[in-house]
mmCIF file of C-alpha atoms in Angstrom:
data_model
loop_
_atom_site.group_PDB
_atom_site.id
_atom_site.type_symbol
_atom_site.label_atom_id
_atom_site.label_comp_id
_atom_site.label_asym_id
_atom_site.label_seq_id
_atom_site.Cartn_x
_atom_site.Cartn_y
_atom_site.Cartn_z
ATOM 1 C CA UNK N 1460 6.241 -3.440 27.245
ATOM 2 C CA UNK N 1461 9.465 -3.462 25.226
ATOM 3 C CA UNK N 1462 12.378 -1.363 26.401
ATOM 4 C CA UNK N 1463 15.473 -0.128 24.651
ATOM 5 C CA UNK N 1464 18.519 0.744 26.722
ATOM 6 C CA UNK N 1465 20.187 4.088 25.946
ATOM 7 C CA UNK N 1466 23.627 5.017 27.290
ATOM 8 C CA UNK N 1467 24.865 8.615 27.215
ATOM 9 C CA UNK N 1468 28.235 10.059 28.100
ATOM 10 C CA UNK N 1469 27.962 13.216 30.158
ATOM 11 C CA UNK N 1470 30.039 15.225 32.594
ATOM 12 C CA UNK N 1471 29.048 12.767 35.327
ATOM 13 C CA UNK N 1472 30.144 9.766 33.247
ATOM 14 C CA UNK N 1473 28.111 7.043 31.626
ATOM 15 C CA UNK N 1474 24.355 7.419 32.202
ATOM 16 C CA UNK N 1475 21.833 4.747 31.276
ATOM 17 C CA UNK N 1476 18.227 5.440 30.317
ATOM 18 C CA UNK N 1477 15.352 3.457 28.856
ATOM 19 C CA UNK N 1478 13.021 4.035 25.925
ATOM 20 C CA UNK N 1479 9.738 2.278 26.572
ATOM 21 C CA UNK N 1480 7.488 1.128 23.735
ATOM 22 C CA UNK N 1481 3.885 0.195 24.535
ATOM 23 C CA UNK N 1482 1.219 -1.071 22.114
ATOM 24 C CA UNK N 1483 -2.001 0.928 22.357
ATOM 25 C CA UNK N 1484 -4.264 -1.557 20.582
ATOM 26 C CA UNK N 1485 -5.396 1.167 18.172
ATOM 27 C CA UNK N 1486 -5.372 0.494 14.438
ATOM 28 C CA UNK N 1487 -5.394 3.302 11.886
ATOM 29 C CA UNK N 1488 -5.829 3.227 8.141
ATOM 30 C CA UNK N 1489 -5.701 5.452 5.107
ATOM 31 C CA UNK N 1490 -7.477 4.714 1.807
ATOM 32 C CA UNK N 1491 -5.743 6.068 -1.271
ATOM 33 C CA UNK N 1492 -7.789 8.420 -3.422
ATOM 34 C CA UNK N 1493 -7.278 7.923 -7.111
ATOM 35 C CA UNK N 1494 -7.968 10.795 -9.503
ATOM 36 C CA UNK N 1495 -10.858 8.995 -11.167
ATOM 37 C CA UNK N 1496 -12.557 8.585 -7.788
ATOM 38 C CA UNK N 1497 -12.433 12.358 -7.224
ATOM 39 C CA UNK N 1498 -13.770 12.964 -10.752
ATOM 40 C CA UNK N 1499 -16.600 10.470 -10.270
ATOM 41 C CA UNK N 1500 -17.640 11.946 -6.913
ATOM 42 C CA UNK N 1501 -17.639 15.442 -8.371
ATOM 43 C CA UNK N 1502 -19.768 14.635 -11.435
ATOM 44 C CA UNK N 1503 -21.992 11.735 -10.432
ATOM 45 C CA UNK N 1504 -22.659 12.260 -6.738
ATOM 46 C CA UNK N 1505 -26.024 10.621 -6.013
ATOM 47 C CA UNK N 1506 -27.557 13.321 -3.855
ATOM 48 C CA UNK N 1507 -31.144 13.340 -5.129
ATOM 49 C CA UNK N 1508 -32.784 13.431 -1.691
ATOM 50 C CA UNK N 1509 -35.171 16.219 -2.746
ATOM 51 C CA UNK N 1510 -36.339 14.172 -5.745
ATOM 52 C CA UNK N 1511 -36.761 11.061 -3.572
ATOM 53 C CA UNK N 1512 -38.770 12.969 -0.955
ATOM 54 C CA UNK N 1513 -40.951 14.441 -3.706
ATOM 55 C CA UNK N 1514 -41.479 10.948 -5.110
ATOM 56 C CA UNK N 1515 -42.624 9.710 -1.684
ATOM 57 C CA UNK N 1516 -44.970 12.681 -1.246
ATOM 58 C CA UNK N 1517 -46.524 12.151 -4.672
ATOM 59 C CA UNK N 1518 -46.888 8.376 -4.191
ATOM 60 C CA UNK N 1519 -44.439 7.469 -6.949
ATOM 61 C CA UNK N 1520 -42.508 4.327 -7.761
ATOM 62 C CA UNK N 1521 -38.804 4.701 -8.576
ATOM 63 C CA UNK N 1522 -36.314 2.310 -10.123
ATOM 64 C CA UNK N 1523 -32.742 2.556 -11.335
ATOM 65 C CA UNK N 1524 -31.617 1.672 -14.844
ATOM 66 C CA UNK N 1525 -27.883 1.090 -15.236
ATOM 67 C CA UNK N 1526 -26.385 3.154 -18.038
ATOM 68 C CA UNK N 1527 -22.767 2.048 -17.801
ATOM 69 C CA UNK N 1528 -20.272 0.396 -15.419
ATOM 70 C CA UNK N 1529 -16.523 0.847 -15.118
ATOM 71 C CA UNK N 1530 -14.231 -1.202 -12.899
ATOM 72 C CA UNK N 1531 -10.996 -0.081 -11.296
ATOM 73 C CA UNK N 1532 -9.159 -3.106 -9.894
ATOM 74 C CA UNK N 1533 -6.753 -1.444 -7.468
ATOM 75 C CA UNK N 1534 -8.016 0.827 -4.717
ATOM 76 C CA UNK N 1535 -5.445 0.584 -1.936
ATOM 77 C CA UNK N 1536 -5.519 0.967 1.823
ATOM 78 C CA UNK N 1537 -2.589 1.193 4.214
ATOM 79 C CA UNK N 1538 -3.316 -0.020 7.721
ATOM 80 C CA UNK N 1539 -0.989 0.300 10.703
ATOM 81 C CA UNK N 1540 -0.840 -0.229 14.470
ATOM 82 C CA UNK N 1541 -0.284 2.672 16.858
ATOM 83 C CA UNK N 1542 2.328 2.454 19.612
ATOM 84 C CA UNK N 1543 3.309 4.811 22.404
ATOM 85 C CA UNK N 1544 7.004 5.566 22.782
ATOM 86 C CA UNK N 1545 8.337 7.088 26.019
ATOM 87 C CA UNK N 1546 11.795 8.630 25.723
ATOM 88 C CA UNK N 1547 13.634 10.051 28.749
ATOM 89 C CA UNK N 1548 13.723 13.865 28.807
ATOM 90 C CA UNK N 1549 11.550 14.154 25.640
ATOM 91 C CA UNK N 1550 8.418 12.449 27.021
ATOM 92 C CA UNK N 1551 5.863 10.146 25.404
ATOM 93 C CA UNK N 1552 4.427 10.314 21.898
ATOM 94 C CA UNK N 1553 2.371 8.087 19.595
ATOM 95 C CA UNK N 1554 3.662 6.719 16.303
ATOM 96 C CA UNK N 1555 2.439 4.290 13.676
ATOM 97 C CA UNK N 1556 4.254 1.020 12.996
ATOM 98 C CA UNK N 1557 3.862 -2.244 11.080
ATOM 99 C CA UNK N 1558 2.208 -1.034 7.887
ATOM 100 C CA UNK N 1559 0.028 -3.494 6.000
ATOM 101 C CA UNK N 1560 -1.145 -2.906 2.437
ATOM 102 C CA UNK N 1561 -4.555 -4.011 1.120
ATOM 103 C CA UNK N 1562 -6.308 -3.669 -2.240
ATOM 104 C CA UNK N 1563 -9.864 -4.028 -3.521
ATOM 105 C CA UNK N 1564 -11.759 -3.487 -6.729
ATOM 106 C CA UNK N 1565 -14.257 -0.666 -7.170
ATOM 107 C CA UNK N 1566 -17.059 -0.684 -9.753
ATOM 108 C CA UNK N 1567 -18.353 2.738 -10.741
ATOM 109 C CA UNK N 1568 -21.988 2.608 -11.881
ATOM 110 C CA UNK N 1569 -23.765 5.420 -13.721
ATOM 111 C CA UNK N 1570 -27.542 5.051 -13.654
ATOM 112 C CA UNK N 1571 -30.792 6.818 -14.467
ATOM 113 C CA UNK N 1572 -33.419 6.921 -11.758
ATOM 114 C CA UNK N 1573 -36.945 6.942 -13.160
ATOM 115 C CA UNK N 1574 -39.905 7.836 -10.942
ATOM 116 C CA UNK N 1575 -43.550 7.631 -12.011
ATOM 117 C CA UNK N 1576 -46.892 7.739 -10.137
ATOM 118 C CA UNK N 1577 -48.208 4.427 -8.828
ATOM 119 C CA UNK N 1578 -51.606 5.036 -10.382
ATOM 120 C CA UNK N 1579 -49.999 4.820 -13.831
ATOM 121 C CA UNK N 1580 -49.505 1.216 -14.771
ATOM 122 C CA UNK N 1581 -46.944 1.311 -17.526
ATOM 123 C CA UNK N 1582 -45.568 -1.764 -19.262
ATOM 124 C CA UNK N 1583 -43.240 0.234 -21.497
ATOM 125 C CA UNK N 1584 -41.288 2.135 -18.813
ATOM 126 C CA UNK N 1585 -38.678 -0.584 -18.300
ATOM 127 C CA UNK N 1586 -38.194 -1.191 -22.032
ATOM 128 C CA UNK N 1587 -37.931 2.538 -22.720
ATOM 129 C CA UNK N 1588 -35.484 2.925 -19.802
ATOM 130 C CA UNK N 1589 -33.224 0.333 -21.416
ATOM 131 C CA UNK N 1590 -33.343 2.233 -24.714
ATOM 132 C CA UNK N 1591 -32.502 5.441 -22.871
ATOM 133 C CA UNK N 1592 -29.568 3.706 -21.185
ATOM 134 C CA UNK N 1593 -28.190 2.577 -24.535
ATOM 135 C CA UNK N 1594 -28.446 6.139 -25.868
ATOM 136 C CA UNK N 1595 -26.752 7.665 -22.813
ATOM 137 C CA UNK N 1596 -24.001 5.081 -22.239
ATOM 138 C CA UNK N 1597 -21.370 6.591 -24.541
ATOM 139 C CA UNK N 1598 -22.036 10.110 -23.301
ATOM 140 C CA UNK N 1599 -21.999 9.145 -19.602
ATOM 141 C CA UNK N 1600 -18.370 8.006 -19.845
ATOM 142 C CA UNK N 1601 -17.321 11.540 -20.854
ATOM 143 C CA UNK N 1602 -18.432 12.787 -17.441
ATOM 144 C CA UNK N 1603 -21.091 15.216 -18.617
ATOM 145 C CA UNK N 1604 -24.053 14.514 -16.366
ATOM 146 C CA UNK N 1605 -26.341 16.989 -18.148
ATOM 147 C CA UNK N 1606 -25.514 15.576 -21.602
ATOM 148 C CA UNK N 1607 -26.131 12.020 -20.361
ATOM 149 C CA UNK N 1608 -29.467 13.123 -18.885
ATOM 150 C CA UNK N 1609 -30.453 14.831 -22.164
ATOM 151 C CA UNK N 1610 -29.557 11.744 -24.230
ATOM 152 C CA UNK N 1611 -31.399 9.446 -21.830
ATOM 153 C CA UNK N 1612 -34.522 11.625 -21.733
ATOM 154 C CA UNK N 1613 -34.613 12.055 -25.508
ATOM 155 C CA UNK N 1614 -34.495 8.314 -26.178
ATOM 156 C CA UNK N 1615 -36.792 7.496 -23.249
ATOM 157 C CA UNK N 1616 -39.532 9.960 -24.156
ATOM 158 C CA UNK N 1617 -39.295 9.100 -27.871
ATOM 159 C CA UNK N 1618 -39.932 5.476 -26.925
ATOM 160 C CA UNK N 1619 -42.812 6.480 -24.643
ATOM 161 C CA UNK N 1620 -44.344 8.553 -27.449
ATOM 162 C CA UNK N 1621 -44.237 5.550 -29.755
ATOM 163 C CA UNK N 1622 -45.985 3.582 -26.992
ATOM 164 C CA UNK N 1623 -48.755 6.228 -27.163
ATOM 165 C CA UNK N 1624 -48.411 7.247 -23.516
ATOM 166 C CA UNK N 1625 -50.099 10.625 -22.886
ATOM 167 C CA UNK N 1626 -48.852 11.293 -19.296
ATOM 168 C CA UNK N 1627 -45.116 11.444 -19.871
ATOM 169 C CA UNK N 1628 -44.942 14.805 -18.056
ATOM 170 C CA UNK N 1629 -45.556 12.934 -14.772
ATOM 171 C CA UNK N 1630 -42.339 10.917 -15.140
ATOM 172 C CA UNK N 1631 -39.217 12.287 -13.397
ATOM 173 C CA UNK N 1632 -35.721 11.227 -14.492
ATOM 174 C CA UNK N 1633 -32.368 11.935 -12.861
ATOM 175 C CA UNK N 1634 -28.817 10.719 -13.486
ATOM 176 C CA UNK N 1635 -26.626 9.539 -10.627
ATOM 177 C CA UNK N 1636 -23.688 7.367 -9.749
ATOM 178 C CA UNK N 1637 -22.845 4.724 -7.230
ATOM 179 C CA UNK N 1638 -19.749 2.775 -6.207
ATOM 180 C CA UNK N 1639 -19.683 -0.932 -5.444
ATOM 181 C CA UNK N 1640 -16.654 -1.955 -3.411
ATOM 182 C CA UNK N 1641 -15.112 -5.405 -3.344
ATOM 183 C CA UNK N 1642 -13.537 -7.040 -0.284
ATOM 184 C CA UNK N 1643 -10.136 -5.892 0.987
ATOM 185 C CA UNK N 1644 -7.370 -8.377 0.164
ATOM 186 C CA UNK N 1645 -3.901 -8.319 1.720
ATOM 187 C CA UNK N 1646 -1.118 -7.549 -0.730
#
């Protein structure tokens, strides 16, 4: 435990006291939130649990088709150690010391999730999903989830119609987003 000597002049003369500093072994951190991250979470939150449960109940197969990807190279994190400082008269309190800065890249992925019954064996679904992704890629960047879904569905179902597939009403499509984080690197 480190100590710092404090000397005060008072009516009784020179008084000496000690400030004790003790490491707690705790490490805290704070990840910076960039504005784009907030925007992405608000518009492309992948919370389709109801659709996924319905797909399981109806014995459906689901796959994701990437529409677009965007990379942000600098998400930052500040990490620090906690210490306990005991000051005479005041008492003890915890404080953070020794900050360390880290960064990592984040890839934002916008995708379409396509679910169809397992009893339908469809060769064209993957090809049509790629065509839908091409149609929706420019719109997805604007942040309009409903417009991206409309563009994807229009191109997808037009392709399926050309493939002469009569059961397109059994196919469920949703738009979502995901984040892929890189490793933290010390700055």
